[in-house]
PDB file of C-alpha atoms in Angstrom:
ATOM      1  CA  UNK A 236      86.501 201.139 133.755  1.00 48.00           C
ATOM      2  CA  UNK A 237      84.239 201.057 135.887  1.00 50.00           C
ATOM      3  CA  UNK A 238      85.208 202.376 138.752  1.00 51.00           C
ATOM      4  CA  UNK A 239      85.090 198.915 141.005  1.00 51.00           C
ATOM      5  CA  UNK A 240      87.798 198.767 143.245  1.00 51.00           C
ATOM      6  CA  UNK A 241      89.810 195.486 142.343  1.00 49.00           C
ATOM      7  CA  UNK A 242      88.322 194.058 146.009  1.00 49.00           C
ATOM      8  CA  UNK A 243      84.465 194.875 145.295  1.00 50.00           C
ATOM      9  CA  UNK A 244      84.160 193.647 142.091  1.00 49.00           C
ATOM     10  CA  UNK A 245      84.796 189.512 142.912  1.00 50.00           C
ATOM     11  CA  UNK A 246      82.024 190.004 146.425  1.00 50.00           C
ATOM     12  CA  UNK A 247      79.647 191.097 143.870  1.00 49.00           C
ATOM     13  CA  UNK A 248      80.340 187.857 141.249  1.00 48.00           C
ATOM     14  CA  UNK A 249      80.184 185.974 144.076  1.00 49.00           C
ATOM     15  CA  UNK A 250      77.323 187.110 145.397  1.00 48.00           C
ATOM     16  CA  UNK A 251      75.319 186.667 142.056  1.00 48.00           C
ATOM     17  CA  UNK A 252      76.767 183.606 141.558  1.00 48.00           C
ATOM     18  CA  UNK A 253      75.694 182.078 144.939  1.00 51.00           C
ATOM     19  CA  UNK A 254      71.684 183.502 144.000  1.00 50.00           C
ATOM     20  CA  UNK A 255      72.123 182.006 140.877  1.00 48.00           C
ATOM     21  CA  UNK A 256      72.779 178.531 142.025  1.00 48.00           C
ATOM     22  CA  UNK A 257      70.044 178.867 144.872  1.00 52.00           C
ATOM     23  CA  UNK A 258      67.373 179.368 142.080  1.00 53.00           C
ATOM     24  CA  UNK A 259      68.759 177.548 139.605  1.00 56.00           C
ATOM     25  CA  UNK A 260      68.934 174.109 140.539  1.00 55.00           C
ATOM     26  CA  UNK A 261      70.347 172.759 137.359  1.00 60.00           C
ATOM     27  CA  UNK A 262      73.744 174.754 138.254  1.00 56.00           C
ATOM     28  CA  UNK A 263      73.969 172.639 140.944  1.00 61.00           C
ATOM     29  CA  UNK A 264      73.156 169.224 139.830  1.00 62.00           C
ATOM     30  CA  UNK A 265      75.950 170.441 137.361  1.00 62.00           C
ATOM     31  CA  UNK A 266      78.599 171.205 139.696  1.00 63.00           C
ATOM     32  CA  UNK A 267      77.468 167.378 141.419  1.00 63.00           C
ATOM     33  CA  UNK A 268      78.651 166.429 137.624  1.00 64.00           C
ATOM     34  CA  UNK A 269      81.797 167.299 137.297  1.00 61.00           C
ATOM     35  CA  UNK A 270      82.204 166.568 141.026  1.00 61.00           C
ATOM     36  CA  UNK A 271      81.479 163.151 140.655  1.00 59.00           C
ATOM     37  CA  UNK A 272      83.619 162.940 136.923  1.00 60.00           C
ATOM     38  CA  UNK A 273      86.861 164.204 139.156  1.00 59.00           C
ATOM     39  CA  UNK A 274      86.132 161.626 141.623  1.00 60.00           C
ATOM     40  CA  UNK A 275      85.600 159.022 138.679  1.00 57.00           C
ATOM     41  CA  UNK A 276      89.167 159.787 137.209  1.00 58.00           C
ATOM     42  CA  UNK A 277      90.900 159.625 140.512  1.00 67.00           C
ATOM     43  CA  UNK A 278      89.435 155.809 140.929  1.00 71.00           C
ATOM     44  CA  UNK A 279      91.644 153.811 139.358  1.00 85.00           C
ATOM     45  CA  UNK A 280      89.380 150.863 137.522  1.00 88.00           C
ATOM     46  CA  UNK A 281      91.866 148.031 137.201  1.00 89.00           C
ATOM     47  CA  UNK A 282      92.020 147.773 141.052  1.00 90.00           C
ATOM     48  CA  UNK A 283      88.219 148.269 141.294  1.00 89.00           C
ATOM     49  CA  UNK A 284      88.128 145.250 138.547  1.00 92.00           C
ATOM     50  CA  UNK A 285      90.082 142.855 140.761  1.00 92.00           C
ATOM     51  CA  UNK A 286      88.181 143.946 144.170  1.00 93.00           C
ATOM     52  CA  UNK A 287      85.299 143.024 142.788  1.00 94.00           C
ATOM     53  CA  UNK A 288      87.202 139.848 140.916  1.00 95.00           C
ATOM     54  CA  UNK A 289      88.320 138.699 143.743  1.00 95.00           C
ATOM     55  CA  UNK A 290      85.192 138.907 145.417  1.00 95.00           C
ATOM     56  CA  UNK A 291      82.883 137.681 143.246  1.00 96.00           C
ATOM     57  CA  UNK A 292      86.005 134.213 143.646  1.00 95.00           C
ATOM     58  CA  UNK A 293      84.972 134.600 147.019  1.00 96.00           C
ATOM     59  CA  UNK A 294      81.249 134.076 146.636  1.00 96.00           C
ATOM     60  CA  UNK A 295      82.129 131.090 144.263  1.00 96.00           C
ATOM     61  CA  UNK A 296      84.219 129.145 146.153  1.00 96.00           C
ATOM     62  CA  UNK A 297      82.051 129.557 149.907  1.00 96.00           C
ATOM     63  CA  UNK A 298      79.163 128.254 146.989  1.00 96.00           C
ATOM     64  CA  UNK A 299      80.929 125.374 146.269  1.00 96.00           C
ATOM     65  CA  UNK A 300      82.025 124.611 150.017  1.00 96.00           C
ATOM     66  CA  UNK A 301      78.704 124.745 150.870  1.00 97.00           C
ATOM     67  CA  UNK A 302      77.264 122.607 147.625  1.00 96.00           C
ATOM     68  CA  UNK A 303      79.644 120.051 149.092  1.00 96.00           C
ATOM     69  CA  UNK A 304      78.712 120.081 152.424  1.00 96.00           C
ATOM     70  CA  UNK A 305      75.159 119.949 150.817  1.00 97.00           C
ATOM     71  CA  UNK A 306      76.222 116.455 148.321  1.00 96.00           C
ATOM     72  CA  UNK A 307      78.367 114.837 152.061  1.00 97.00           C
ATOM     73  CA  UNK A 308      75.102 115.218 154.248  1.00 96.00           C
ATOM     74  CA  UNK A 309      73.148 113.935 151.159  1.00 96.00           C
ATOM     75  CA  UNK A 310      75.196 110.803 151.274  1.00 96.00           C
ATOM     76  CA  UNK A 311      75.388 110.171 154.952  1.00 96.00           C
ATOM     77  CA  UNK A 312      71.710 110.379 155.625  1.00 96.00           C
ATOM     78  CA  UNK A 313      70.612 108.299 152.728  1.00 95.00           C
ATOM     79  CA  UNK A 314      73.463 106.100 154.177  1.00 94.00           C
ATOM     80  CA  UNK A 315      71.657 106.208 157.817  1.00 93.00           C
ATOM     81  CA  UNK A 316      68.608 105.520 156.736  1.00 93.00           C
ATOM     82  CA  UNK A 317      69.725 101.961 154.771  1.00 92.00           C
ATOM     83  CA  UNK A 318      71.007 101.016 157.635  1.00 90.00           C
ATOM     84  CA  UNK A 319      67.717 101.725 160.186  1.00 89.00           C
ATOM     85  CA  UNK A 320      65.863 100.039 157.726  1.00 88.00           C
ATOM     86  CA  UNK A 321      68.807  96.921 157.354  1.00 87.00           C
ATOM     87  CA  UNK A 322      68.512  96.827 161.093  1.00 87.00           C
ATOM     88  CA  UNK A 323      65.555  97.608 162.942  1.00 86.00           C
ATOM     89  CA  UNK A 324      64.641  94.298 163.701  1.00 86.00           C
ATOM     90  CA  UNK A 325      67.611  94.048 165.330  1.00 87.00           C
ATOM     91  CA  UNK A 326      66.361  94.625 169.095  1.00 87.00           C
ATOM     92  CA  UNK A 327      63.509  92.424 168.385  1.00 87.00           C
ATOM     93  CA  UNK A 328      65.766  89.415 167.806  1.00 89.00           C
ATOM     94  CA  UNK A 329      67.724  89.909 170.407  1.00 91.00           C
ATOM     95  CA  UNK A 330      64.651  89.771 173.185  1.00 90.00           C
ATOM     96  CA  UNK A 331      63.655  86.717 171.302  1.00 90.00           C
ATOM     97  CA  UNK A 332      67.226  84.676 171.113  1.00 93.00           C
ATOM     98  CA  UNK A 333      66.697  84.122 174.886  1.00 91.00           C
ATOM     99  CA  UNK A 334      63.199  81.783 173.727  1.00 90.00           C
ATOM    100  CA  UNK A 335      65.596  80.725 171.150  1.00 91.00           C
ATOM    101  CA  UNK A 336      67.981  78.675 173.843  1.00 91.00           C
ATOM    102  CA  UNK A 337      65.093  77.719 176.320  1.00 87.00           C
ATOM    103  CA  UNK A 338      63.299  75.807 173.078  1.00 86.00           C
ATOM    104  CA  UNK A 339      66.729  74.402 172.499  1.00 88.00           C
ATOM    105  CA  UNK A 340      67.004  73.255 176.240  1.00 85.00           C
ATOM    106  CA  UNK A 341      63.572  71.635 176.004  1.00 82.00           C
ATOM    107  CA  UNK A 342      64.559  70.103 172.991  1.00 82.00           C
ATOM    108  CA  UNK A 343      68.109  68.603 174.207  1.00 83.00           C
ATOM    109  CA  UNK A 344      66.074  67.228 177.876  1.00 80.00           C
ATOM    110  CA  UNK A 345      66.416  63.971 178.620  1.00 80.00           C
ATOM    111  CA  UNK A 346      63.875  62.760 176.708  1.00 79.00           C
ATOM    112  CA  UNK A 347      63.685  59.449 179.318  1.00 81.00           C
ATOM    113  CA  UNK A 348      63.395  61.572 182.797  1.00 81.00           C
ATOM    114  CA  UNK A 349      60.906  64.227 180.925  1.00 81.00           C
ATOM    115  CA  UNK A 350      57.198  64.260 182.137  1.00 85.00           C
ATOM    116  CA  UNK A 351      54.582  66.193 179.845  1.00 85.00           C
ATOM    117  CA  UNK A 352      53.277  68.011 182.631  1.00 88.00           C
ATOM    118  CA  UNK A 353      57.399  69.560 183.039  1.00 84.00           C
ATOM    119  CA  UNK A 354      57.125  69.729 179.380  1.00 85.00           C
ATOM    120  CA  UNK A 355      53.792  71.586 179.466  1.00 88.00           C
ATOM    121  CA  UNK A 356      55.517  73.799 182.718  1.00 88.00           C
ATOM    122  CA  UNK A 357      58.548  74.740 179.978  1.00 86.00           C
ATOM    123  CA  UNK A 358      56.190  75.366 176.693  1.00 89.00           C
ATOM    124  CA  UNK A 359      54.162  77.947 178.986  1.00 91.00           C
ATOM    125  CA  UNK A 360      57.448  79.163 179.860  1.00 91.00           C
ATOM    126  CA  UNK A 361      58.359  79.865 176.718  1.00 91.00           C
ATOM    127  CA  UNK A 362      55.040  81.174 175.873  1.00 92.00           C
ATOM    128  CA  UNK A 363      54.783  83.700 178.601  1.00 93.00           C
ATOM    129  CA  UNK A 364      58.227  85.186 177.175  1.00 93.00           C
ATOM    130  CA  UNK A 365      57.197  85.772 174.131  1.00 91.00           C
ATOM    131  CA  UNK A 366      54.184  87.422 174.528  1.00 92.00           C
ATOM    132  CA  UNK A 367      56.509  89.333 177.077  1.00 92.00           C
ATOM    133  CA  UNK A 368      58.771  90.485 173.992  1.00 92.00           C
ATOM    134  CA  UNK A 369      55.588  91.088 172.022  1.00 92.00           C
ATOM    135  CA  UNK A 370      53.846  93.449 174.441  1.00 91.00           C
ATOM    136  CA  UNK A 371      56.663  95.010 175.187  1.00 91.00           C
ATOM    137  CA  UNK A 372      57.426  96.172 171.018  1.00 89.00           C
ATOM    138  CA  UNK A 373      53.461  96.933 171.091  1.00 91.00           C
ATOM    139  CA  UNK A 374      51.640  93.905 169.721  1.00 93.00           C
ATOM    140  CA  UNK A 375      48.187  93.391 170.686  1.00 93.00           C
ATOM    141  CA  UNK A 376      45.560  90.704 170.179  1.00 93.00           C
ATOM    142  CA  UNK A 377      42.598  92.200 168.650  1.00 94.00           C
ATOM    143  CA  UNK A 378      39.406  91.183 170.530  1.00 92.00           C
ATOM    144  CA  UNK A 379      36.533  89.653 168.584  1.00 92.00           C
ATOM    145  CA  UNK A 380      34.341  87.148 170.611  1.00 92.00           C
ATOM    146  CA  UNK A 381      31.123  89.051 171.451  1.00 92.00           C
ATOM    147  CA  UNK A 382      32.127  91.780 169.464  1.00 93.00           C
ATOM    148  CA  UNK A 383      30.608  94.119 167.086  1.00 94.00           C
ATOM    149  CA  UNK A 384      32.141  92.435 163.854  1.00 94.00           C
ATOM    150  CA  UNK A 385      34.602  95.116 162.395  1.00 94.00           C
ATOM    151  CA  UNK A 386      35.452  94.447 158.768  1.00 93.00           C
ATOM    152  CA  UNK A 387      38.805  97.048 159.396  1.00 94.00           C
ATOM    153  CA  UNK A 388      40.390  94.142 161.961  1.00 95.00           C
ATOM    154  CA  UNK A 389      37.619  90.760 161.612  1.00 95.00           C
ATOM    155  CA  UNK A 390      37.620  88.919 158.314  1.00 94.00           C
ATOM    156  CA  UNK A 391      34.295  86.886 158.524  1.00 94.00           C
ATOM    157  CA  UNK A 392      34.631  83.270 157.067  1.00 94.00           C
ATOM    158  CA  UNK A 393      31.871  82.004 158.138  1.00 92.00           C
ATOM    159  CA  UNK A 394      28.526  83.303 159.559  1.00 93.00           C
ATOM    160  CA  UNK A 395      26.246  80.915 162.286  1.00 90.00           C
ATOM    161  CA  UNK A 396      22.562  81.304 163.828  1.00 90.00           C
ATOM    162  CA  UNK A 397      22.701  81.902 167.279  1.00 87.00           C
ATOM    163  CA  UNK A 398      20.314  83.405 169.480  1.00 88.00           C
ATOM    164  CA  UNK A 399      22.803  84.105 172.495  1.00 88.00           C
ATOM    165  CA  UNK A 400      24.094  86.579 170.366  1.00 88.00           C
ATOM    166  CA  UNK A 401      23.083  90.127 168.920  1.00 90.00           C
ATOM    167  CA  UNK A 402      22.868  89.687 164.639  1.00 91.00           C
ATOM    168  CA  UNK A 403      26.560  91.593 163.510  1.00 92.00           C
ATOM    169  CA  UNK A 404      27.994  90.239 166.921  1.00 93.00           C
ATOM    170  CA  UNK A 405      31.454  87.291 166.732  1.00 94.00           C
ATOM    171  CA  UNK A 406      30.172  84.547 167.928  1.00 94.00           C
ATOM    172  CA  UNK A 407      33.849  82.830 167.544  1.00 93.00           C
ATOM    173  CA  UNK A 408      37.416  83.033 166.932  1.00 94.00           C
ATOM    174  CA  UNK A 409      39.087  80.827 164.773  1.00 95.00           C
ATOM    175  CA  UNK A 410      42.020  82.437 164.493  1.00 95.00           C
ATOM    176  CA  UNK A 411      43.789  85.382 166.713  1.00 94.00           C
ATOM    177  CA  UNK A 412      44.318  88.943 164.923  1.00 95.00           C
ATOM    178  CA  UNK A 413      47.283  91.250 165.949  1.00 95.00           C
ATOM    179  CA  UNK A 414      48.018  94.921 166.158  1.00 94.00           C
ATOM    180  CA  UNK A 415      51.162  96.609 165.848  1.00 93.00           C
ATOM    181  CA  UNK A 416      50.624  99.872 167.391  1.00 90.00           C
ATOM    182  CA  UNK A 417      47.161 101.467 164.977  1.00 90.00           C
ATOM    183  CA  UNK A 418      47.943  99.568 162.421  1.00 94.00           C
ATOM    184  CA  UNK A 419      46.372  95.501 162.350  1.00 95.00           C
ATOM    185  CA  UNK A 420      48.589  92.722 160.986  1.00 94.00           C
ATOM    186  CA  UNK A 421      46.380  90.428 160.914  1.00 95.00           C
ATOM    187  CA  UNK A 422      42.548  90.224 160.696  1.00 96.00           C
ATOM    188  CA  UNK A 423      41.404  87.755 163.510  1.00 95.00           C
ATOM    189  CA  UNK A 424      39.351  85.245 161.237  1.00 95.00           C
ATOM    190  CA  UNK A 425      35.407  84.880 162.607  1.00 95.00           C
ATOM    191  CA  UNK A 426      33.034  83.290 162.610  1.00 94.00           C
ATOM    192  CA  UNK A 427      29.757  86.296 162.663  1.00 95.00           C
ATOM    193  CA  UNK A 428      25.566  85.971 163.620  1.00 91.00           C
ATOM    194  CA  UNK A 429      23.864  86.113 161.181  1.00 86.00           C
TER     195      UNK A 429
END
């Protein structure tokens, strides 16, 4: 034999293998691979597959619920928009009802006791009430007479020569024009100086 004692030989071998491992990186990789192989042999693939299948089913269920919620939201928003457009003028109608009531009272009044003055007073009151409602909603009359002609808000239907006004200025308003907030509802029909 070589003369080694039983305890010395294994120490040298382990020292040599440690040196070899530190010097040879592929040996370390091989050892890691064998450890991974041992771990993978310990894994129960059926349990792992069942786990991932359950997780996939959970995600699919959540996705389907989210899609259903989104569709319900779309339907609700569409219904609210339809209702909004259907009943958009309800507030204005409610504000015009007292004016209608006043017209009905005037028509139902005793014709023999009514004077022209009382009739004009009643019509004037109803007119002011209607103007207040329109003002409140944002309807305003377009200024025309004495203003420079603006094709965006004025509609010229006649031309005239008037020395009191400059050229291109509105001389007369034939029909009032109105703007609703920032939109022209009806342009003012005007006579313009040449």
